[in-house]
């Protein structure tokens, strides 16, 4: 198999390393030539991905920010060819999928939206790992949910990454769910660490603090773009969270211990129910 990777950050670099380790040919492109050169020297990438050879790829993964992914597809659409399956790996799907589907129809290539549900708080090729996607979910947005042949083909193409399972959904459903499971968590973590107490907590923290603040260490430019492109769904989740937090604050201010117990027990019960 020949894999094309556009963008050698954490996600793109991990795909490159995983497929190369599995014995496949990896072609890659990155705006930073030094990263691309390092990836080639390290053995994760075999050659540069260009307009001239992109049609040779069985699978091309676009691992860029959403706006850059759309721009790349617009510029490269005439060169993909009918053979290549193109999947973007952006953390938001509306907008990106609309553009990809329209371009695929106009130029005759196969496109699906995608989102590998794996990551770390650190970004960049140096943190990429060939096992990043092992046992992780992969979400895809196909042009036709009933095209079993295409879904089987995509599953085989993604097999070297080591995903545990592949979920099929729509762009709107993906963005609604990701606003809760990922984006809200990053906002809360990033806001939580802004307490003045954060500078004085050493010696008074355990696992809870570490868990709560892990994703506060984020890429501001990337996450701001993702948040803005999903601001309706993320705003809705923030409204729910703010309303829920107010109930805890009201109970504390009223000295309502029984009410606070009920709130805490509701949260404990829901966590148990969600986790099964």
Short mmCIF file of C-alpha atoms in Angstrom, two decimals:
data_model
loop_
_atom_site.label_atom_id
_atom_site.label_comp_id
_atom_site.label_asym_id
_atom_site.label_seq_id
_atom_site.Cartn_x
_atom_site.Cartn_y
_atom_site.Cartn_z
CA UNK A 1 0.00 0.00 0.00
CA UNK A 2 1.12 3.56 -0.63
CA UNK A 3 0.01 6.13 1.94
CA UNK A 4 -0.02 9.87 1.44
CA UNK A 5 0.14 12.05 4.56
CA UNK A 6 -0.44 15.80 4.45
CA UNK A 7 0.82 17.45 7.64
CA UNK A 8 3.38 15.78 9.89
CA UNK A 9 2.18 16.89 13.29
CA UNK A 10 1.18 14.51 16.07
CA UNK A 11 -1.62 12.86 14.05
CA UNK A 12 0.00 12.85 10.62
CA UNK A 13 3.36 11.83 12.05
CA UNK A 14 1.79 8.95 13.94
CA UNK A 15 0.05 7.70 10.80
CA UNK A 16 3.34 7.89 8.90
CA UNK A 17 5.20 5.94 11.58
CA UNK A 18 2.45 3.32 11.92
CA UNK A 19 2.18 2.60 8.19
CA UNK A 20 5.93 2.63 7.65
CA UNK A 21 6.41 0.20 10.54
CA UNK A 22 3.81 -2.06 8.94
CA UNK A 23 5.89 -2.17 5.76
CA UNK A 24 3.98 0.30 3.58
CA UNK A 25 5.35 3.13 1.45
CA UNK A 26 4.73 6.57 2.95
CA UNK A 27 4.73 9.80 0.95
CA UNK A 28 4.32 13.00 2.94
CA UNK A 29 4.02 16.76 2.66
CA UNK A 30 4.50 19.44 5.30
CA UNK A 31 4.74 23.21 5.15
CA UNK A 32 7.90 23.02 7.29
CA UNK A 33 10.61 21.49 5.12
CA UNK A 34 12.85 20.78 8.13
CA UNK A 35 10.17 18.53 9.67
CA UNK A 36 9.70 16.72 6.37
CA UNK A 37 13.45 16.21 6.02
CA UNK A 38 13.69 14.93 9.60
CA UNK A 39 10.80 12.52 9.00
CA UNK A 40 12.60 11.13 5.96
CA UNK A 41 15.89 10.81 7.83
CA UNK A 42 14.17 9.05 10.72
CA UNK A 43 12.67 6.50 8.35
CA UNK A 44 9.01 7.36 8.86
CA UNK A 45 8.63 8.85 5.37
CA UNK A 46 9.94 7.41 2.10
CA UNK A 47 9.49 10.39 -0.19
CA UNK A 48 7.80 13.75 -0.68
CA UNK A 49 4.10 13.80 -1.58
CA UNK A 50 3.47 16.04 -4.61
CA UNK A 51 0.77 16.75 -7.15
CA UNK A 52 2.67 14.52 -9.55
CA UNK A 53 2.55 11.40 -7.33
CA UNK A 54 -0.56 11.88 -5.17
CA UNK A 55 -2.61 9.79 -7.59
CA UNK A 56 -0.30 6.83 -6.83
CA UNK A 57 -1.54 6.72 -3.23
CA UNK A 58 -4.10 4.15 -2.19
CA UNK A 59 -4.99 6.37 0.76
CA UNK A 60 -4.27 10.04 1.40
CA UNK A 61 -4.79 11.37 4.92
CA UNK A 62 -5.09 15.13 5.31
CA UNK A 63 -3.91 15.97 8.83
CA UNK A 64 -4.22 19.76 8.84
CA UNK A 65 -6.33 22.39 10.58
CA UNK A 66 -9.83 22.54 9.04
CA UNK A 67 -9.38 25.66 6.91
CA UNK A 68 -5.99 24.47 5.66
CA UNK A 69 -7.46 21.03 4.89
CA UNK A 70 -10.15 22.60 2.72
CA UNK A 71 -7.55 24.75 0.95
CA UNK A 72 -5.36 21.70 0.29
CA UNK A 73 -8.28 19.73 -1.15
CA UNK A 74 -9.28 22.65 -3.37
CA UNK A 75 -5.73 22.94 -4.73
CA UNK A 76 -5.12 19.20 -5.13
CA UNK A 77 -8.57 17.96 -6.22
CA UNK A 78 -7.66 17.80 -9.94
CA UNK A 79 -4.69 15.53 -9.16
CA UNK A 80 -6.09 12.92 -6.74
CA UNK A 81 -7.46 10.65 -9.45
CA UNK A 82 -10.07 7.90 -9.17
CA UNK A 83 -7.74 5.42 -7.45
CA UNK A 84 -7.04 7.35 -4.25
CA UNK A 85 -9.27 7.40 -1.17
CA UNK A 86 -8.97 10.80 0.52
CA UNK A 87 -9.80 11.19 4.22
CA UNK A 88 -9.41 14.37 6.21
CA UNK A 89 -8.53 13.95 9.91
CA UNK A 90 -9.85 17.25 11.22
CA UNK A 91 -11.45 17.52 14.66
CA UNK A 92 -14.53 19.18 13.17
CA UNK A 93 -16.56 17.80 10.30
CA UNK A 94 -19.17 20.32 9.14
CA UNK A 95 -17.71 22.62 6.53
CA UNK A 96 -14.78 20.32 5.84
CA UNK A 97 -17.03 17.45 4.77
CA UNK A 98 -19.23 19.77 2.69
CA UNK A 99 -16.16 20.99 0.80
CA UNK A 100 -14.67 17.51 0.41
CA UNK A 101 -17.87 15.94 -0.86
CA UNK A 102 -18.41 18.70 -3.42
CA UNK A 103 -14.84 18.47 -4.70
CA UNK A 104 -14.98 14.66 -4.89
CA UNK A 105 -18.15 14.87 -6.97
CA UNK A 106 -16.65 17.50 -9.28
CA UNK A 107 -13.30 15.76 -9.82
CA UNK A 108 -14.19 12.09 -9.48
CA UNK A 109 -12.17 10.99 -6.46
CA UNK A 110 -13.36 9.19 -3.33
CA UNK A 111 -13.59 11.29 -0.17
CA UNK A 112 -14.69 10.61 3.41
CA UNK A 113 -14.58 12.77 6.48
CA UNK A 114 -12.57 11.27 9.33
CA UNK A 115 -11.54 11.86 12.93
CA UNK A 116 -9.07 9.58 14.71
CA UNK A 117 -10.10 9.66 18.36
CA UNK A 118 -6.62 9.66 19.86
CA UNK A 119 -4.11 12.27 20.88
CA UNK A 120 -1.84 13.74 23.51
CA UNK A 121 -1.52 17.09 25.21
CA UNK A 122 1.68 17.68 23.24
CA UNK A 123 1.79 18.44 19.53
CA UNK A 124 4.35 17.99 16.79
CA UNK A 125 6.13 15.21 14.94
CA UNK A 126 8.55 14.53 17.79
CA UNK A 127 5.64 13.31 19.94
CA UNK A 128 4.18 11.14 17.16
CA UNK A 129 4.12 7.39 17.85
CA UNK A 130 3.43 4.35 15.70
CA UNK A 131 1.03 3.01 18.34
CA UNK A 132 -0.95 6.22 18.99
CA UNK A 133 -4.08 4.80 17.36
CA UNK A 134 -3.88 1.29 18.81
CA UNK A 135 -7.28 0.34 20.24
CA UNK A 136 -8.64 3.87 19.63
CA UNK A 137 -11.89 4.61 17.75
CA UNK A 138 -11.91 6.11 14.28
CA UNK A 139 -14.94 8.10 13.19
CA UNK A 140 -15.73 8.36 9.47
CA UNK A 141 -18.32 10.32 7.53
CA UNK A 142 -18.89 8.54 4.18
CA UNK A 143 -20.84 9.90 1.21
CA UNK A 144 -23.19 6.91 1.46
CA UNK A 145 -23.72 5.05 4.74
CA UNK A 146 -25.09 2.06 2.84
CA UNK A 147 -22.07 1.58 0.58
CA UNK A 148 -20.79 -1.61 2.22
CA UNK A 149 -18.10 -2.09 -0.42
CA UNK A 150 -16.59 1.34 0.26
CA UNK A 151 -16.77 0.90 4.03
CA UNK A 152 -14.99 -2.44 3.74
CA UNK A 153 -12.33 -0.89 1.55
CA UNK A 154 -11.76 1.97 3.99
CA UNK A 155 -11.57 -0.42 6.92
CA UNK A 156 -8.82 -2.37 5.14
CA UNK A 157 -6.95 0.82 4.23
CA UNK A 158 -7.02 2.01 7.85
CA UNK A 159 -6.05 -1.38 9.34
CA UNK A 160 -2.29 -0.62 9.67
CA UNK A 161 -3.08 2.20 12.14
CA UNK A 162 -4.49 -0.33 14.63
CA UNK A 163 -7.87 1.25 15.39
CA UNK A 164 -10.12 -0.79 17.69
CA UNK A 165 -13.28 0.01 15.77
CA UNK A 166 -14.61 2.40 13.14
CA UNK A 167 -17.79 4.40 13.76
CA UNK A 168 -19.90 5.70 10.88
CA UNK A 169 -21.83 8.92 11.40
CA UNK A 170 -22.87 12.24 9.87
CA UNK A 171 -20.94 15.50 10.08
CA UNK A 172 -23.65 17.13 12.21
CA UNK A 173 -23.84 14.21 14.65
CA UNK A 174 -20.06 14.10 14.96
CA UNK A 175 -19.81 17.79 15.77
CA UNK A 176 -22.63 17.66 18.32
CA UNK A 177 -20.99 14.78 20.19
CA UNK A 178 -17.43 16.07 19.93
CA UNK A 179 -18.52 19.37 21.48
CA UNK A 180 -19.21 17.40 24.66
CA UNK A 181 -16.59 14.66 24.65
CA UNK A 182 -13.60 16.75 23.58
CA UNK A 183 -14.09 20.46 23.10
CA UNK A 184 -15.91 21.15 26.37
CA UNK A 185 -13.26 19.21 28.28
CA UNK A 186 -10.51 21.36 26.79
CA UNK A 187 -12.34 24.60 27.62
CA UNK A 188 -13.02 23.51 31.20
CA UNK A 189 -9.45 22.33 31.78
CA UNK A 190 -8.02 25.50 30.30
CA UNK A 191 -10.30 27.70 32.42
CA UNK A 192 -9.79 25.67 35.60
CA UNK A 193 -6.02 26.20 35.61
CA UNK A 194 -6.53 29.99 35.65
CA UNK A 195 -7.40 30.03 39.35
CA UNK A 196 -4.78 31.99 41.36
CA UNK A 197 -4.55 28.93 43.60
CA UNK A 198 -2.88 27.05 40.73
CA UNK A 199 0.35 28.91 41.46
CA UNK A 200 0.30 27.82 45.11
CA UNK A 201 -0.97 24.25 44.95
CA UNK A 202 2.29 22.28 45.11
CA UNK A 203 2.16 19.66 47.82
CA UNK A 204 -1.64 19.76 47.88
CA UNK A 205 -2.57 17.94 44.69
CA UNK A 206 -3.03 14.34 43.65
CA UNK A 207 -4.61 12.52 40.72
CA UNK A 208 -7.68 14.73 40.48
CA UNK A 209 -5.67 17.83 39.67
CA UNK A 210 -3.55 15.98 37.13
CA UNK A 211 -6.59 14.50 35.39
CA UNK A 212 -8.42 17.82 35.34
CA UNK A 213 -5.56 19.87 33.90
CA UNK A 214 -3.98 17.45 31.42
CA UNK A 215 -5.56 18.98 28.34
CA UNK A 216 -5.12 22.58 29.50
CA UNK A 217 -1.75 22.23 27.78
CA UNK A 218 -3.12 22.63 24.26
CA UNK A 219 -2.37 24.20 20.89
CA UNK A 220 -4.25 27.54 21.14
CA UNK A 221 -4.41 28.29 17.41
CA UNK A 222 -5.74 24.84 16.47
CA UNK A 223 -8.29 24.60 19.26
CA UNK A 224 -9.53 28.16 18.72
CA UNK A 225 -10.23 27.29 15.07
CA UNK A 226 -12.03 24.09 16.06
CA UNK A 227 -14.08 25.91 18.71
CA UNK A 228 -15.10 28.71 16.35
CA UNK A 229 -16.15 26.29 13.61
CA UNK A 230 -18.32 24.45 16.14
CA UNK A 231 -19.37 27.41 18.25
CA UNK A 232 -23.08 26.57 18.17
CA UNK A 233 -22.69 23.05 19.58
CA UNK A 234 -19.92 24.05 21.99
CA UNK A 235 -21.88 27.07 23.16
CA UNK A 236 -24.85 24.82 23.90
CA UNK A 237 -22.69 22.49 26.02
CA UNK A 238 -21.21 25.47 27.89
CA UNK A 239 -24.71 26.74 28.69
CA UNK A 240 -25.60 23.35 30.20
CA UNK A 241 -22.38 23.25 32.22
CA UNK A 242 -22.83 26.80 33.53
CA UNK A 243 -26.40 26.00 34.61
CA UNK A 244 -25.22 22.85 36.38
CA UNK A 245 -22.36 24.63 38.14
CA UNK A 246 -24.75 27.30 39.35
CA UNK A 247 -26.80 24.65 41.15
CA UNK A 248 -23.72 23.60 43.16
CA UNK A 249 -22.88 27.22 43.97
CA UNK A 250 -26.48 27.94 45.01
CA UNK A 251 -26.50 24.94 47.34
CA UNK A 252 -23.23 26.07 48.94
CA UNK A 253 -24.43 29.64 49.41
CA UNK A 254 -27.73 28.44 50.92
CA UNK A 255 -25.99 26.00 53.26
CA UNK A 256 -28.14 23.29 51.69
CA UNK A 257 -26.13 20.16 52.49
CA UNK A 258 -28.95 17.78 51.55
CA UNK A 259 -29.33 19.52 48.21
CA UNK A 260 -25.60 19.26 47.63
CA UNK A 261 -25.69 15.55 48.44
CA UNK A 262 -28.43 15.08 45.85
CA UNK A 263 -26.43 16.94 43.21
CA UNK A 264 -23.31 14.92 43.92
CA UNK A 265 -25.23 11.66 43.95
CA UNK A 266 -26.85 12.54 40.61
CA UNK A 267 -23.43 13.05 39.08
CA UNK A 268 -22.06 9.83 40.60
CA UNK A 269 -25.07 7.88 39.35
CA UNK A 270 -24.83 9.30 35.84
CA UNK A 271 -21.11 8.51 35.68
CA UNK A 272 -21.85 4.91 36.68
CA UNK A 273 -24.64 4.72 34.11
CA UNK A 274 -22.50 6.16 31.31
CA UNK A 275 -19.57 3.86 32.05
CA UNK A 276 -21.83 0.83 32.32
#
